[in-house]
Coordinates of C-alpha atoms in Angstrom, one line a residue:
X1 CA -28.8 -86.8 3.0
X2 CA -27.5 -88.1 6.2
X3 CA -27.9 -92.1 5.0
X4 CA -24.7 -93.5 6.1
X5 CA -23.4 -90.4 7.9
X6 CA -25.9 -91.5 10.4
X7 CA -23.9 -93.9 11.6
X8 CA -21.0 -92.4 12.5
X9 CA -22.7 -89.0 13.0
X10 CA -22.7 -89.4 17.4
X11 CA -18.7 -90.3 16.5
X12 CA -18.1 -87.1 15.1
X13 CA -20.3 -84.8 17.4
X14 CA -18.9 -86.7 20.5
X15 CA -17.3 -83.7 21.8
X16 CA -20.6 -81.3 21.3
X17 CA -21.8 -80.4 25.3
X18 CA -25.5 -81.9 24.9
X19 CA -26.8 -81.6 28.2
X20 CA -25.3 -77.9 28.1
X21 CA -26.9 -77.4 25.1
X22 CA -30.6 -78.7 26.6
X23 CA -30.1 -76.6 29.8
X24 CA -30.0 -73.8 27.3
X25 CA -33.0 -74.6 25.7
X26 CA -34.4 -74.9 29.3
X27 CA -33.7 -71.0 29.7
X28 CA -35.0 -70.2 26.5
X29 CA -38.5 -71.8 27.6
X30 CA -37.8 -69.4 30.9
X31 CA -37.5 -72.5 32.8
X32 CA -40.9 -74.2 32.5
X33 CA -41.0 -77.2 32.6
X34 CA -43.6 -80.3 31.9
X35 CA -44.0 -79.0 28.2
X36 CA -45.2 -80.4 25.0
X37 CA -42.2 -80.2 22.6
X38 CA -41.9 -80.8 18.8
X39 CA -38.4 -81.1 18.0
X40 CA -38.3 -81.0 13.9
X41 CA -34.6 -82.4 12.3
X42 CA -34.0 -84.4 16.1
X43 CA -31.4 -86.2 14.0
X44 CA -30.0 -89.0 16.5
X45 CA -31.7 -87.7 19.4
X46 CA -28.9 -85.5 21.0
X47 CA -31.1 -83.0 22.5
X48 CA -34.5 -84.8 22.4
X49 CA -32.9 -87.6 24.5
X50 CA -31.7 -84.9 27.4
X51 CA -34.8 -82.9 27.0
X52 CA -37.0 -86.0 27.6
X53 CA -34.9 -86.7 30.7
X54 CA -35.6 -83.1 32.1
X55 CA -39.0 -83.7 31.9
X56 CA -40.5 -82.6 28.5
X57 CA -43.3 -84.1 26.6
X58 CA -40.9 -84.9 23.3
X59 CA -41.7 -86.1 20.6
X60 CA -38.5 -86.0 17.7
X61 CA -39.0 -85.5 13.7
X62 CA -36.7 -85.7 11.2
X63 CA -37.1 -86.7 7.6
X64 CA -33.5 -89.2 7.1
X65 CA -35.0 -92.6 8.7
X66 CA -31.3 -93.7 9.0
X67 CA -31.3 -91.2 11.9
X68 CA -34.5 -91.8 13.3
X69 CA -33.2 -95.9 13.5
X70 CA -29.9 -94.6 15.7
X71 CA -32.3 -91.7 18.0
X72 CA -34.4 -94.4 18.7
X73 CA -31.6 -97.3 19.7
X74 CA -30.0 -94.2 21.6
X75 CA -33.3 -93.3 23.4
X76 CA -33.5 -97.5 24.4
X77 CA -29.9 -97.5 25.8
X78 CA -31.0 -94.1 27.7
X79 CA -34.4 -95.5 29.2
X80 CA -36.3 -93.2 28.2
X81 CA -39.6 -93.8 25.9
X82 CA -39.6 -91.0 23.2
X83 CA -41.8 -91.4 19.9
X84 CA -39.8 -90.5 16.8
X85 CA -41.8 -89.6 13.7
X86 CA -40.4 -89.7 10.3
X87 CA -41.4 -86.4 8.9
X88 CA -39.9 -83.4 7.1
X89 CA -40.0 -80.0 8.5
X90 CA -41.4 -78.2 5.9
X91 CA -44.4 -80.2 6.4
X92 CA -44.9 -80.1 10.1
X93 CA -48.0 -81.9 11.3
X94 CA -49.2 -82.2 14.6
X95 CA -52.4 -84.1 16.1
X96 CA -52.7 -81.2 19.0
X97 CA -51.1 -77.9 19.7
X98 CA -47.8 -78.0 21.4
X99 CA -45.9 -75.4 23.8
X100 CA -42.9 -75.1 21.5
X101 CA -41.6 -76.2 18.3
X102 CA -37.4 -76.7 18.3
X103 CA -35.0 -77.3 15.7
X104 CA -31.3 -77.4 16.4
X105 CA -28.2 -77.4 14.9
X106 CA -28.5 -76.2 11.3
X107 CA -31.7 -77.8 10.4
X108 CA -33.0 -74.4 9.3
X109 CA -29.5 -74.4 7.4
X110 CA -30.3 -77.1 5.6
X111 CA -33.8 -75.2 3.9
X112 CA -34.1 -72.5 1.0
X113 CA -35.8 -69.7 2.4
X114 CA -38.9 -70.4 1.2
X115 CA -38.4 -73.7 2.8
X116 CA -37.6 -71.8 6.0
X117 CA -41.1 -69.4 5.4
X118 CA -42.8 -72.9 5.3
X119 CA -41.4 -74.8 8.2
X120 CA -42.1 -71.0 10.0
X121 CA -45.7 -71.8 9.1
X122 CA -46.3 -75.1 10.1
X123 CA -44.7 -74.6 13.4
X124 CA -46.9 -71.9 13.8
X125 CA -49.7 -73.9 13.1
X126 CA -48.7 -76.3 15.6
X127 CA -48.2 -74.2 18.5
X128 CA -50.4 -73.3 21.4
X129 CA -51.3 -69.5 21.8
X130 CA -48.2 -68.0 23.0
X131 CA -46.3 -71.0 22.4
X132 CA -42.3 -70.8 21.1
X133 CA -40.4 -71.7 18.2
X134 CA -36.9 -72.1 18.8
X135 CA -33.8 -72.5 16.1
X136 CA -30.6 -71.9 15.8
X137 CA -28.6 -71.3 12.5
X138 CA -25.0 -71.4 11.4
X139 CA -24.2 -67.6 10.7
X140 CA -23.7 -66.5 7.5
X141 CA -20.1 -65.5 8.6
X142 CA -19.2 -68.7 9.8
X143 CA -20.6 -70.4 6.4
X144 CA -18.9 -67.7 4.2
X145 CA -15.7 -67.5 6.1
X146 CA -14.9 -69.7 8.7
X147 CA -15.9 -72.9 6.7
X148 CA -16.2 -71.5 2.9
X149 CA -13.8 -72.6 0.7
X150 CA -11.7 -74.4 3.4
X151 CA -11.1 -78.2 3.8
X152 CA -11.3 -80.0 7.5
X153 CA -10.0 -83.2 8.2
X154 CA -10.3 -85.4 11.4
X155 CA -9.9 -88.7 13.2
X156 CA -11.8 -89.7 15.9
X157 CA -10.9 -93.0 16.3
X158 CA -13.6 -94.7 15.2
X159 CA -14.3 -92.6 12.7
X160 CA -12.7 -90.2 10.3
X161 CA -13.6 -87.7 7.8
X162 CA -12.1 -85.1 5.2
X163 CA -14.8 -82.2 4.6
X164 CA -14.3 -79.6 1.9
X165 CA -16.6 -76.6 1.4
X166 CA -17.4 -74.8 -1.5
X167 CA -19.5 -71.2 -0.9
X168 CA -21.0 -69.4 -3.7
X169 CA -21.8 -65.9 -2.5
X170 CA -24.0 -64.9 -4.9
X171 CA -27.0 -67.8 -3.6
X172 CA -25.6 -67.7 -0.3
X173 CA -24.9 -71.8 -0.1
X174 CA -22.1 -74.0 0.8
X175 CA -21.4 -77.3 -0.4
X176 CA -20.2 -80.0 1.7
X177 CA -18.4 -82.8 0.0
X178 CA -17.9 -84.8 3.0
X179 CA -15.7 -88.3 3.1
X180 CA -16.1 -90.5 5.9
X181 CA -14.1 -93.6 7.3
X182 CA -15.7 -95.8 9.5
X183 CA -13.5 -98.3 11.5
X184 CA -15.1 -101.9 11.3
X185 CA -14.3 -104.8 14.0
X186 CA -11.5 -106.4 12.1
X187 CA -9.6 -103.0 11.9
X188 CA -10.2 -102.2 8.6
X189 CA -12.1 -98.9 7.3
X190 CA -15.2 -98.7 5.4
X191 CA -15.2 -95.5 3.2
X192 CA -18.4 -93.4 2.2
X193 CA -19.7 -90.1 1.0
X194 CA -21.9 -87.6 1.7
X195 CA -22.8 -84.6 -0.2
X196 CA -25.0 -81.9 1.5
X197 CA -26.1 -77.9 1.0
X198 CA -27.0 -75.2 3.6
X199 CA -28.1 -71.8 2.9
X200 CA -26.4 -68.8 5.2
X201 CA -29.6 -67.2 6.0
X202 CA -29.1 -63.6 7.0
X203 CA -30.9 -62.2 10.5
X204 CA -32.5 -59.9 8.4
X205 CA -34.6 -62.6 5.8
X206 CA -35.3 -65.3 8.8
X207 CA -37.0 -62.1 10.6
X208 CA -39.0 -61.2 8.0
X209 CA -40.0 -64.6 7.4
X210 CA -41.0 -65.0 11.0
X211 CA -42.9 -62.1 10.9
X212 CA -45.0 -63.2 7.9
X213 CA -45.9 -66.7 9.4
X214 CA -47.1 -64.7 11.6
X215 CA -45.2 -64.6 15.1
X216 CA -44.4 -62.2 17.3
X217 CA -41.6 -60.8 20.0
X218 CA -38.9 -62.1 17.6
X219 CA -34.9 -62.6 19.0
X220 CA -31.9 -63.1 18.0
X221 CA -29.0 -64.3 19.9
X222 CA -25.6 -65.3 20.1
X223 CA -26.5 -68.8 20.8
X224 CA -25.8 -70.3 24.2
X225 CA -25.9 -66.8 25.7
X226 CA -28.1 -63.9 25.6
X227 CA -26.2 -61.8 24.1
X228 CA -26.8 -59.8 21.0
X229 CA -25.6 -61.1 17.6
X230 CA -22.7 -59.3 16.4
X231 CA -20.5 -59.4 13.2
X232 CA -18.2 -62.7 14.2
X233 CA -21.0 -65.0 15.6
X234 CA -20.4 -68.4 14.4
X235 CA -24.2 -69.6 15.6
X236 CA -27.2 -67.7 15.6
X237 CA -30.3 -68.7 18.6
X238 CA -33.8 -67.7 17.4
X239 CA -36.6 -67.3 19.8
X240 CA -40.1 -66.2 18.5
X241 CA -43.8 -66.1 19.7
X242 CA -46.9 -67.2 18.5
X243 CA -49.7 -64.3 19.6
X244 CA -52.2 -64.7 21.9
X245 CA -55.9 -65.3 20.3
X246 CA -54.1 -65.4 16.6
X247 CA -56.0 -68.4 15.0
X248 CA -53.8 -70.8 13.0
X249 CA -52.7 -69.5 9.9
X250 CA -51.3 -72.8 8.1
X251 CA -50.4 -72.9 4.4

């Protein structure tokens, strides 16, 4: 997953608001800054780069080294020193306790819900008392019905792609069959594919989830706002707390 899509990946999410994005996750820390933050499936660094720049304590996993590669050129060309580890999620390990673990933009998506239950452990495990996970999700209405069954196709310039989505609602997963173009310095196009799977969690199965790794004070948003999830939200913001005093609980 994400080999060659990699390189063309910062093409195609060019016009995504990043530093918007980061000042949201700002708020969702209630503004404190000068924190310890694990960010698990950083992908090419778009908010790990802006969140480093604000002041956090970063340090980006993901488990495609292909991405890890471009975060870290990115993170050069930015100035700003930012370890990236290759790791997957599910298998989150830290040397010390952090303030908050993050994962953004469908990384959660991307797991079963058992694999979900797992990452929900080992970020709990990694987290200082009262420390925060934070993830946001593509809605199960936007998966079903907003991308299901639908083909997308875009040029950017120097890249291009034609996506078509399959959804199954009886596992609750989509399949992306994604082809990509990427324009090469003599004009021509190099063609590749990528085929990847995401799960529409429900509200309901991530909270109970949560709640048996162990955290507490468990929200659900309409990501980028406050605001409470309703039938049509296309992306979902999770905020949940580790307990004061609770001992680590890893599996």
């Amino acid at each position: 997953m994400y080999s060659s899509f990699a390189r063309v990946y910062d093409e195609l999410m060019r016009d995504v608001d990043r530093e918007a994005w980061a000042q949201y996750i700002v708020e969702l820390l209630g503004g404190k800054k000068q924190l310890a933050i694990a960010e698990c499936a950083c992908g090419t660094g778009a908010l790990t780069i802006p969140l480093r720049k604000l002041g956090y304590n970063i340090t980006g996993f993901d488990s495609s080294e292909d991405m890890l590669e471009v975060a870290a050129a990115n993170a050069r060309r930015s100035g700003v020193s930012i370890p990236f580890i290759l790791q997957d999620m599910r298998h989150l390990a830290l040397h010390k306790p952090v303030d908050s673990v993050i994962a953004a933009c469908d990384g959660v998506n991307y797991l079963s819900i058992k694999g979900a239950e797992s990452f929900f452990c080992k970020a709990h495990a990694a987290l200082k008392e009262e420390g925060l996970l934070l993830f946001d999700v593509s809605s199960r209405y936007k998966l079903s019905t907003i991308l299901g069954n639908n083909t997308f196709a875009e040029d950017e310039g120097a890249a291009a792609y034609i996506w078509k989505n399959i959804y199954d609602s009886v596992s609750k997963q989509i399949s992306m069959e994604l082809t990509l173009f990427e324009l090469e310095p003599d004009g021509r196009y190099t063609r590749f594919t990528e085929s990847q799977v995401q799960r529409a969690h429900s509200v309901k199965e991530l909270t109970s989830a949560l709640t048996r790794a162990g955290f507490e004070d468990i929200e659900a948003f309409a990501a980028f706002t406050f605001d409470n999830v309703a039938e049509d939200t296309e992306r979902i913001q999770f905020r949940a707390k580790k307990p004061k005093g609770e001992i680590n609980n890893e599996r």
